[in-house]
Amino acid sequence: MPFKKLAVTAAVLLICVAAERTAHHFYGPHGELTRPKTDSSRSKGKLDAPLWITEYMDYQCQTCAQVYPLLESYLKERPGQIYLQVKFYPLAGHPHGETAAVYAECAARQRAFWPYHETVLARQAEWVFAEDASPFFRQYADEAAMDLTELDRCAADPATRAAVQAEASAARALGVRGTPSFFIDGKLAVGEKEFKETMKAYFDNKGAR
Amino acid sequence: MKKFADPFFLARAALGALFVFSGFQKLMQPSENLLAVIHTYALLPNAAAVPFSKILPWAEYIAGVFLILGLWTRLSLAILWLSNTAFIAALSQALLRKLPLGACGCFGDAVTLSPKKMLVVDMLLWGVFFLLWKWGSRAKQPSLDAAFDPK
């Protein structure tokens, strides 16, 4: 085998790796998600629980709705051991995802996030194909005994939508591209299967210690 | 200059560029995103899916660069053709099983194609691979292989 060809091959490989590393530095994920230091109205569990989970979700995502009861069961089965925080990452292809998140943010400001969150996910089939899903979100807010005048003011405020979009941008910078994406003790797990695998590994490992 | 306008060279370079783009897009995001896409095809066990999600983007990127340059042309072509065939098989079985795929994830999140559209694209690419493989000697001009390998 000609030495020159091998040398050129090695040089091309080195250039490829260097180009990828350089591009990764500029366009790859930046920063890391750290354990929340302050409690939020979109969280469950004790802030100092041994395991913290941040879920990036989209209300129109089917898997997000499927995974919610699973999250609840983990929280119930392991009281005091998990701190869960929900963040928004509405997907571009889901027309109602962002509006649902805007209403959820408004619900959080009225300390009614969890009943609203649970209802929107549990009754996803009702609104997912609607042309305008807002009346459904208002109805769920009403059922959660929220102040509807305040809700309408909050949902119409461009600052609320901007806050949701800023949260999604921050997620994108961390490398989130789909939902549900979980940061489990800071480690990324995407989708239901990986979530289950990571949780199993965490608790198996903890049991072995 | 004329040999750069050869359709075989142009097809080889375009194919290489497509896979460089595809691999690069995946490398610019955490491999966990690709792993989630692989899981939706319900084909590989986790022990195989994890290394596959890390290796595939590099294989596409490096083999794509080699194909453009015409370095180890036959080997690069074989690697990419094999992965193209594997995509077709994975997509077909997922469509037959009516798995909830969403976008195929073939180009990271830069281009989102429905699984059916991607299957059509992959089949067209398969045809291009076939032509390049069959007329390999023509597809090797111009290339670095031609400069190094004995005539």
Short mmCIF file of C-alpha atoms in Angstrom, two decimals:
data_model
loop_
_atom_site.label_atom_id
_atom_site.label_comp_id
_atom_site.label_asym_id
_atom_site.label_seq_id
_atom_site.Cartn_x
_atom_site.Cartn_y
_atom_site.Cartn_z
CA MET A 1 0.00 0.00 0.00
CA PRO A 2 1.56 3.30 -1.01
CA PHE A 3 2.81 5.30 1.94
CA LYS A 4 1.77 8.58 0.32
CA LYS A 5 -1.87 7.51 0.13
CA LEU A 6 -1.91 6.51 3.80
CA ALA A 7 -0.31 9.81 4.77
CA VAL A 8 -2.91 11.76 2.78
CA THR A 9 -5.68 9.65 4.35
CA ALA A 10 -4.38 10.44 7.84
CA ALA A 11 -4.13 14.15 6.97
CA VAL A 12 -7.72 14.23 5.63
CA LEU A 13 -8.97 12.47 8.77
CA LEU A 14 -7.18 14.97 10.99
CA ILE A 15 -8.62 17.91 9.04
CA CYS A 16 -12.13 16.39 9.27
CA VAL A 17 -11.86 15.99 13.05
CA ALA A 18 -10.42 19.50 13.48
CA ALA A 19 -13.24 20.98 11.34
CA GLU A 20 -15.88 19.13 13.35
CA ARG A 21 -14.38 20.20 16.68
CA THR A 22 -14.16 23.85 15.54
CA ALA A 23 -17.74 23.84 14.24
CA HIS A 24 -18.90 22.14 17.44
CA HIS A 25 -17.31 24.94 19.46
CA PHE A 26 -19.38 27.56 17.60
CA TYR A 27 -22.57 25.71 16.65
CA GLY A 28 -22.76 22.81 19.11
CA PRO A 29 -24.63 22.79 22.42
CA HIS A 30 -23.45 25.38 24.92
CA GLY A 31 -23.41 25.24 28.70
CA GLU A 32 -25.05 22.70 30.94
CA LEU A 33 -28.20 22.59 32.95
CA THR A 34 -27.51 22.76 36.67
CA ARG A 35 -29.68 21.84 39.63
CA PRO A 36 -32.34 24.54 40.22
CA LYS A 37 -31.44 26.73 43.20
CA THR A 38 -34.85 28.28 43.73
CA ASP A 39 -38.25 26.67 43.72
CA SER A 40 -40.59 27.43 40.84
CA SER A 41 -44.35 27.25 40.40
CA ARG A 42 -43.78 24.63 37.69
CA SER A 43 -42.10 22.13 39.97
CA LYS A 44 -42.98 19.23 42.24
CA GLY A 45 -41.07 17.66 45.10
CA LYS A 46 -38.50 19.05 47.48
CA LEU A 47 -35.84 21.32 46.03
CA ASP A 48 -33.11 19.43 47.94
CA ALA A 49 -34.31 15.97 46.81
CA PRO A 50 -31.42 13.65 45.81
CA LEU A 51 -32.55 13.46 42.17
CA TRP A 52 -33.60 16.44 40.08
CA ILE A 53 -35.32 16.19 36.74
CA THR A 54 -36.02 18.99 34.29
CA GLU A 55 -38.46 18.04 31.57
CA TYR A 56 -38.62 20.03 28.34
CA MET A 57 -42.02 19.38 26.86
CA ASP A 58 -44.56 20.40 24.25
CA TYR A 59 -48.27 20.15 25.03
CA GLN A 60 -49.09 18.95 21.52
CA CYS A 61 -46.53 16.13 21.67
CA GLN A 62 -48.21 12.75 22.06
CA THR A 63 -45.28 11.16 23.91
CA CYS A 64 -45.27 14.04 26.42
CA ALA A 65 -48.88 13.19 27.26
CA GLN A 66 -48.03 9.47 27.48
CA VAL A 67 -45.04 10.05 29.74
CA TYR A 68 -46.85 12.28 32.28
CA PRO A 69 -48.52 9.42 34.22
CA LEU A 70 -45.13 7.69 34.31
CA LEU A 71 -43.53 10.78 35.88
CA GLU A 72 -46.35 10.95 38.40
CA SER A 73 -45.88 7.29 39.33
CA TYR A 74 -42.14 7.86 39.95
CA LEU A 75 -42.98 10.82 42.20
CA LYS A 76 -45.58 8.82 44.13
CA GLU A 77 -43.45 5.68 44.48
CA ARG A 78 -40.39 7.62 45.66
CA PRO A 79 -41.64 10.45 47.84
CA GLY A 80 -39.00 13.01 48.79
CA GLN A 81 -36.48 11.54 46.37
CA ILE A 82 -37.29 13.45 43.18
CA TYR A 83 -37.56 17.11 42.33
CA LEU A 84 -39.33 17.67 39.01
CA GLN A 85 -39.35 20.89 37.06
CA VAL A 86 -41.29 21.43 33.81
CA LYS A 87 -40.00 23.72 31.07
CA PHE A 88 -41.44 24.53 27.68
CA TYR A 89 -40.08 23.57 24.28
CA PRO A 90 -42.97 24.01 21.81
CA LEU A 91 -42.10 22.29 18.55
CA ALA A 92 -42.28 24.24 15.29
CA GLY A 93 -44.56 21.69 13.63
CA HIS A 94 -47.17 21.88 16.42
CA PRO A 95 -49.40 24.93 15.87
CA HIS A 96 -51.03 24.86 19.34
CA GLY A 97 -47.91 23.96 21.35
CA GLU A 98 -46.78 27.52 22.02
CA THR A 99 -50.27 28.83 22.89
CA ALA A 100 -50.80 25.92 25.30
CA ALA A 101 -47.46 26.81 26.93
CA VAL A 102 -48.46 30.51 27.16
CA TYR A 103 -51.64 29.53 29.03
CA ALA A 104 -49.61 27.15 31.21
CA GLU A 105 -47.24 29.98 32.13
CA CYS A 106 -50.27 32.10 33.03
CA ALA A 107 -51.62 29.22 35.11
CA ALA A 108 -48.26 29.00 36.90
CA ARG A 109 -48.48 32.71 37.73
CA GLN A 110 -51.83 31.99 39.39
CA ARG A 111 -50.35 29.00 41.24
CA ALA A 112 -52.57 26.66 39.25
CA PHE A 113 -49.99 25.13 36.95
CA TRP A 114 -50.34 21.46 37.90
CA PRO A 115 -54.13 21.05 37.54
CA TYR A 116 -53.97 22.90 34.19
CA HIS A 117 -50.92 20.91 33.02
CA GLU A 118 -52.52 17.60 33.91
CA THR A 119 -55.82 18.47 32.20
CA VAL A 120 -54.25 19.76 28.97
CA LEU A 121 -52.20 16.57 28.64
CA ALA A 122 -54.95 14.17 29.70
CA ARG A 123 -57.45 15.75 27.28
CA GLN A 124 -55.00 16.35 24.41
CA ALA A 125 -57.31 14.55 21.95
CA GLU A 126 -60.03 17.17 22.54
CA TRP A 127 -58.06 20.18 21.30
CA VAL A 128 -55.17 18.84 19.22
CA PHE A 129 -57.03 19.04 15.89
CA ALA A 130 -59.05 22.17 16.71
CA GLU A 131 -58.51 25.21 14.49
CA ASP A 132 -58.38 27.45 17.55
CA ALA A 133 -57.43 25.65 20.74
CA SER A 134 -57.60 28.72 23.03
CA PRO A 135 -61.26 28.16 24.09
CA PHE A 136 -60.25 24.70 25.33
CA PHE A 137 -57.33 26.12 27.32
CA ARG A 138 -59.64 28.78 28.86
CA GLN A 139 -62.13 26.05 29.76
CA TYR A 140 -59.43 23.99 31.52
CA ALA A 141 -58.29 27.12 33.35
CA ASP A 142 -61.88 27.73 34.44
CA GLU A 143 -62.13 24.16 35.71
CA ALA A 144 -58.94 24.81 37.70
CA ALA A 145 -60.74 27.78 39.32
CA MET A 146 -58.42 30.36 37.79
CA ASP A 147 -59.22 34.05 37.46
CA LEU A 148 -60.19 34.21 33.77
CA THR A 149 -59.87 38.00 33.45
CA GLU A 150 -56.32 37.80 34.70
CA LEU A 151 -55.72 34.74 32.51
CA ASP A 152 -56.87 36.59 29.36
CA ARG A 153 -54.70 39.60 30.20
CA CYS A 154 -51.68 37.38 30.82
CA ALA A 155 -52.22 35.24 27.66
CA ALA A 156 -52.59 38.35 25.47
CA ASP A 157 -49.45 39.95 26.90
CA PRO A 158 -46.61 39.63 24.34
CA ALA A 159 -44.16 39.40 27.25
CA THR A 160 -45.65 36.04 28.29
CA ARG A 161 -45.16 34.60 24.80
CA ALA A 162 -41.65 36.08 24.72
CA ALA A 163 -40.87 34.34 28.04
CA VAL A 164 -41.99 30.98 26.59
CA GLN A 165 -39.91 31.56 23.46
CA ALA A 166 -36.88 32.54 25.55
CA GLU A 167 -37.19 29.29 27.51
CA ALA A 168 -37.26 27.33 24.24
CA SER A 169 -34.22 29.22 22.92
CA ALA A 170 -32.30 28.43 26.10
CA ALA A 171 -33.23 24.75 25.66
CA ARG A 172 -32.03 24.82 22.06
CA ALA A 173 -28.66 26.19 23.20
CA LEU A 174 -28.41 23.20 25.54
CA GLY A 175 -28.95 20.84 22.60
CA VAL A 176 -32.65 20.11 23.03
CA ARG A 177 -34.24 19.36 19.66
CA GLY A 178 -37.25 17.21 20.47
CA THR A 179 -39.72 16.43 23.20
CA PRO A 180 -39.92 15.08 25.76
CA SER A 181 -36.28 15.79 26.67
CA PHE A 182 -35.21 15.20 30.25
CA PHE A 183 -32.18 16.39 32.14
CA ILE A 184 -31.82 13.79 34.88
CA ASP A 185 -29.20 15.02 37.33
CA GLY A 186 -27.97 17.08 34.38
CA LYS A 187 -27.72 14.15 31.98
CA LEU A 188 -29.81 14.40 28.81
CA ALA A 189 -32.30 11.63 28.01
CA VAL A 190 -34.60 12.06 25.02
CA GLY A 191 -37.90 10.20 24.68
CA GLU A 192 -39.76 7.75 26.87
CA LYS A 193 -37.45 4.77 26.40
CA GLU A 194 -34.27 6.63 27.34
CA PHE A 195 -36.06 8.27 30.25
CA LYS A 196 -37.02 4.86 31.63
CA GLU A 197 -33.51 3.46 31.03
CA THR A 198 -31.83 6.40 32.78
CA MET A 199 -34.22 6.28 35.74
CA LYS A 200 -33.73 2.52 36.07
CA ALA A 201 -29.95 2.93 35.94
CA TYR A 202 -30.07 5.70 38.55
CA PHE A 203 -32.18 3.75 41.05
CA ASP A 204 -30.38 0.42 40.40
CA ASN A 205 -27.09 2.18 41.01
CA LYS A 206 -28.43 3.87 44.12
CA GLY A 207 -29.70 0.54 45.45
CA ALA A 208 -26.30 -1.06 44.86
CA ARG A 209 -24.51 1.66 46.83
CA MET B 1 -11.58 21.34 -16.24
CA LYS B 2 -13.74 19.19 -18.49
CA LYS B 3 -13.48 16.14 -16.22
CA PHE B 4 -15.05 18.14 -13.34
CA ALA B 5 -18.20 18.51 -15.48
CA ASP B 6 -18.47 14.73 -15.89
CA PRO B 7 -21.91 13.59 -14.63
CA PHE B 8 -20.35 10.67 -12.74
CA PHE B 9 -18.03 13.02 -10.88
CA LEU B 10 -20.89 15.44 -10.17
CA ALA B 11 -23.11 12.61 -8.89
CA ARG B 12 -20.26 11.31 -6.68
CA ALA B 13 -19.54 14.79 -5.28
CA ALA B 14 -23.25 15.57 -4.71
CA LEU B 15 -23.79 12.26 -2.93
CA GLY B 16 -20.72 12.87 -0.78
CA ALA B 17 -21.89 16.42 0.06
CA LEU B 18 -25.33 15.14 1.04
CA PHE B 19 -23.85 12.70 3.55
CA VAL B 20 -21.37 15.28 4.86
CA PHE B 21 -24.34 17.58 5.53
CA SER B 22 -26.36 14.77 7.10
CA GLY B 23 -23.51 13.63 9.36
CA PHE B 24 -22.46 17.15 10.29
CA GLN B 25 -25.99 18.16 11.30
CA LYS B 26 -26.16 15.20 13.66
CA LEU B 27 -22.70 15.90 15.08
CA MET B 28 -23.71 19.45 16.02
CA GLN B 29 -26.22 18.19 18.55
CA PRO B 30 -26.12 15.71 21.44
CA SER B 31 -26.15 12.07 20.29
CA GLU B 32 -29.13 11.49 22.62
CA ASN B 33 -31.35 13.17 20.00
CA LEU B 34 -30.35 10.65 17.33
CA LEU B 35 -30.68 7.84 19.88
CA ALA B 36 -34.32 8.83 20.44
CA VAL B 37 -34.91 8.71 16.65
CA ILE B 38 -33.28 5.25 16.46
CA HIS B 39 -35.55 4.03 19.27
CA THR B 40 -38.66 5.08 17.31
CA TYR B 41 -37.75 2.49 14.64
CA ALA B 42 -37.91 -0.23 17.32
CA LEU B 43 -35.19 -2.30 15.63
CA LEU B 44 -32.07 -2.18 17.77
CA PRO B 45 -31.64 -3.07 21.45
CA ASN B 46 -30.30 -0.28 23.64
CA ALA B 47 -26.83 -1.87 23.83
CA ALA B 48 -26.50 -1.55 20.03
CA ALA B 49 -28.47 1.68 19.59
CA VAL B 50 -26.20 3.75 21.86
CA PRO B 51 -22.91 3.07 19.99
CA PHE B 52 -24.76 3.29 16.65
CA SER B 53 -26.02 6.80 17.53
CA LYS B 54 -22.43 7.89 18.15
CA ILE B 55 -20.78 6.15 15.17
CA LEU B 56 -23.32 6.83 12.39
CA PRO B 57 -22.82 10.64 12.16
CA TRP B 58 -19.03 10.23 12.01
CA ALA B 59 -19.30 7.48 9.37
CA GLU B 60 -21.58 9.65 7.20
CA TYR B 61 -19.36 12.70 7.58
CA ILE B 62 -15.98 11.03 6.99
CA ALA B 63 -17.14 8.72 4.19
CA GLY B 64 -18.89 11.71 2.57
CA VAL B 65 -15.66 13.74 2.58
CA PHE B 66 -13.72 10.77 1.19
CA LEU B 67 -16.31 10.32 -1.55
CA ILE B 68 -16.06 13.97 -2.62
CA LEU B 69 -12.26 13.76 -2.70
CA GLY B 70 -12.27 10.37 -4.36
CA LEU B 71 -10.13 8.89 -1.61
CA TRP B 72 -10.83 5.18 -0.99
CA THR B 73 -13.76 5.82 -3.33
CA ARG B 74 -14.98 2.22 -3.54
CA LEU B 75 -14.86 1.72 0.25
CA SER B 76 -16.59 5.05 0.97
CA LEU B 77 -19.24 4.27 -1.61
CA ALA B 78 -19.78 0.82 -0.04
CA ILE B 79 -20.15 2.25 3.49
CA LEU B 80 -22.64 4.92 2.40
CA TRP B 81 -24.56 2.55 0.14
CA LEU B 82 -24.85 0.09 3.02
CA SER B 83 -26.16 2.79 5.36
CA ASN B 84 -28.58 3.98 2.64
CA THR B 85 -29.85 0.41 2.25
CA ALA B 86 -30.19 0.11 6.04
CA PHE B 87 -32.22 3.37 6.12
CA ILE B 88 -34.55 2.02 3.43
CA ALA B 89 -35.03 -1.24 5.36
CA ALA B 90 -35.58 0.59 8.68
CA LEU B 91 -38.04 3.07 7.18
CA SER B 92 -39.96 0.39 5.26
CA GLN B 93 -40.44 -1.88 8.27
CA ALA B 94 -41.48 1.10 10.41
CA LEU B 95 -44.06 2.17 7.82
CA LEU B 96 -45.35 -1.40 7.50
CA ARG B 97 -45.64 -1.68 11.27
CA LYS B 98 -47.32 1.76 11.35
CA LEU B 99 -44.87 2.98 13.99
CA PRO B 100 -45.40 6.61 15.09
CA LEU B 101 -42.28 8.03 13.43
CA GLY B 102 -42.94 11.75 12.97
CA ALA B 103 -40.03 13.26 11.02
CA CYS B 104 -37.40 10.68 10.07
CA GLY B 105 -34.48 12.53 11.71
CA CYS B 106 -32.20 11.72 8.77
CA PHE B 107 -30.78 15.25 8.61
CA GLY B 108 -30.93 16.14 12.29
CA ASP B 109 -33.52 18.91 12.60
CA ALA B 110 -32.24 20.98 9.66
CA VAL B 111 -34.56 19.31 7.15
CA THR B 112 -37.74 17.58 8.27
CA LEU B 113 -39.19 15.12 5.80
CA SER B 114 -42.09 12.76 6.40
CA PRO B 115 -41.02 9.08 6.51
CA LYS B 116 -42.79 8.38 3.17
CA LYS B 117 -41.03 11.26 1.39
CA MET B 118 -37.71 10.20 2.90
CA LEU B 119 -38.24 6.65 1.67
CA VAL B 120 -38.69 7.98 -1.89
CA VAL B 121 -35.54 10.12 -1.55
CA ASP B 122 -33.57 7.14 -0.18
CA MET B 123 -34.70 4.93 -3.06
CA LEU B 124 -33.60 7.53 -5.61
CA LEU B 125 -30.25 7.74 -3.83
CA TRP B 126 -30.02 3.94 -3.96
CA GLY B 127 -30.28 4.21 -7.75
CA VAL B 128 -27.45 6.75 -7.85
CA PHE B 129 -25.31 4.47 -5.67
CA PHE B 130 -26.01 1.59 -8.04
CA LEU B 131 -24.93 3.61 -11.10
CA LEU B 132 -21.74 4.81 -9.40
CA TRP B 133 -20.90 1.29 -8.25
CA LYS B 134 -21.53 -0.24 -11.68
CA TRP B 135 -19.50 2.38 -13.54
CA GLY B 136 -16.99 2.73 -10.71
CA SER B 137 -13.99 3.39 -12.92
CA ARG B 138 -15.69 6.41 -14.50
CA ALA B 139 -16.86 7.64 -11.09
CA LYS B 140 -13.22 7.58 -9.95
CA GLN B 141 -12.24 10.41 -12.28
CA PRO B 142 -11.11 12.92 -11.07
CA SER B 143 -10.03 11.61 -7.67
CA LEU B 144 -7.14 11.28 -5.25
CA ASP B 145 -7.31 7.51 -5.84
CA ALA B 146 -6.42 8.12 -9.48
CA ALA B 147 -3.32 10.00 -8.39
CA PHE B 148 -2.11 7.30 -5.99
CA ASP B 149 -3.33 3.94 -7.29
CA PRO B 150 -1.35 2.11 -9.97
CA LYS B 151 -2.94 2.46 -13.43
#
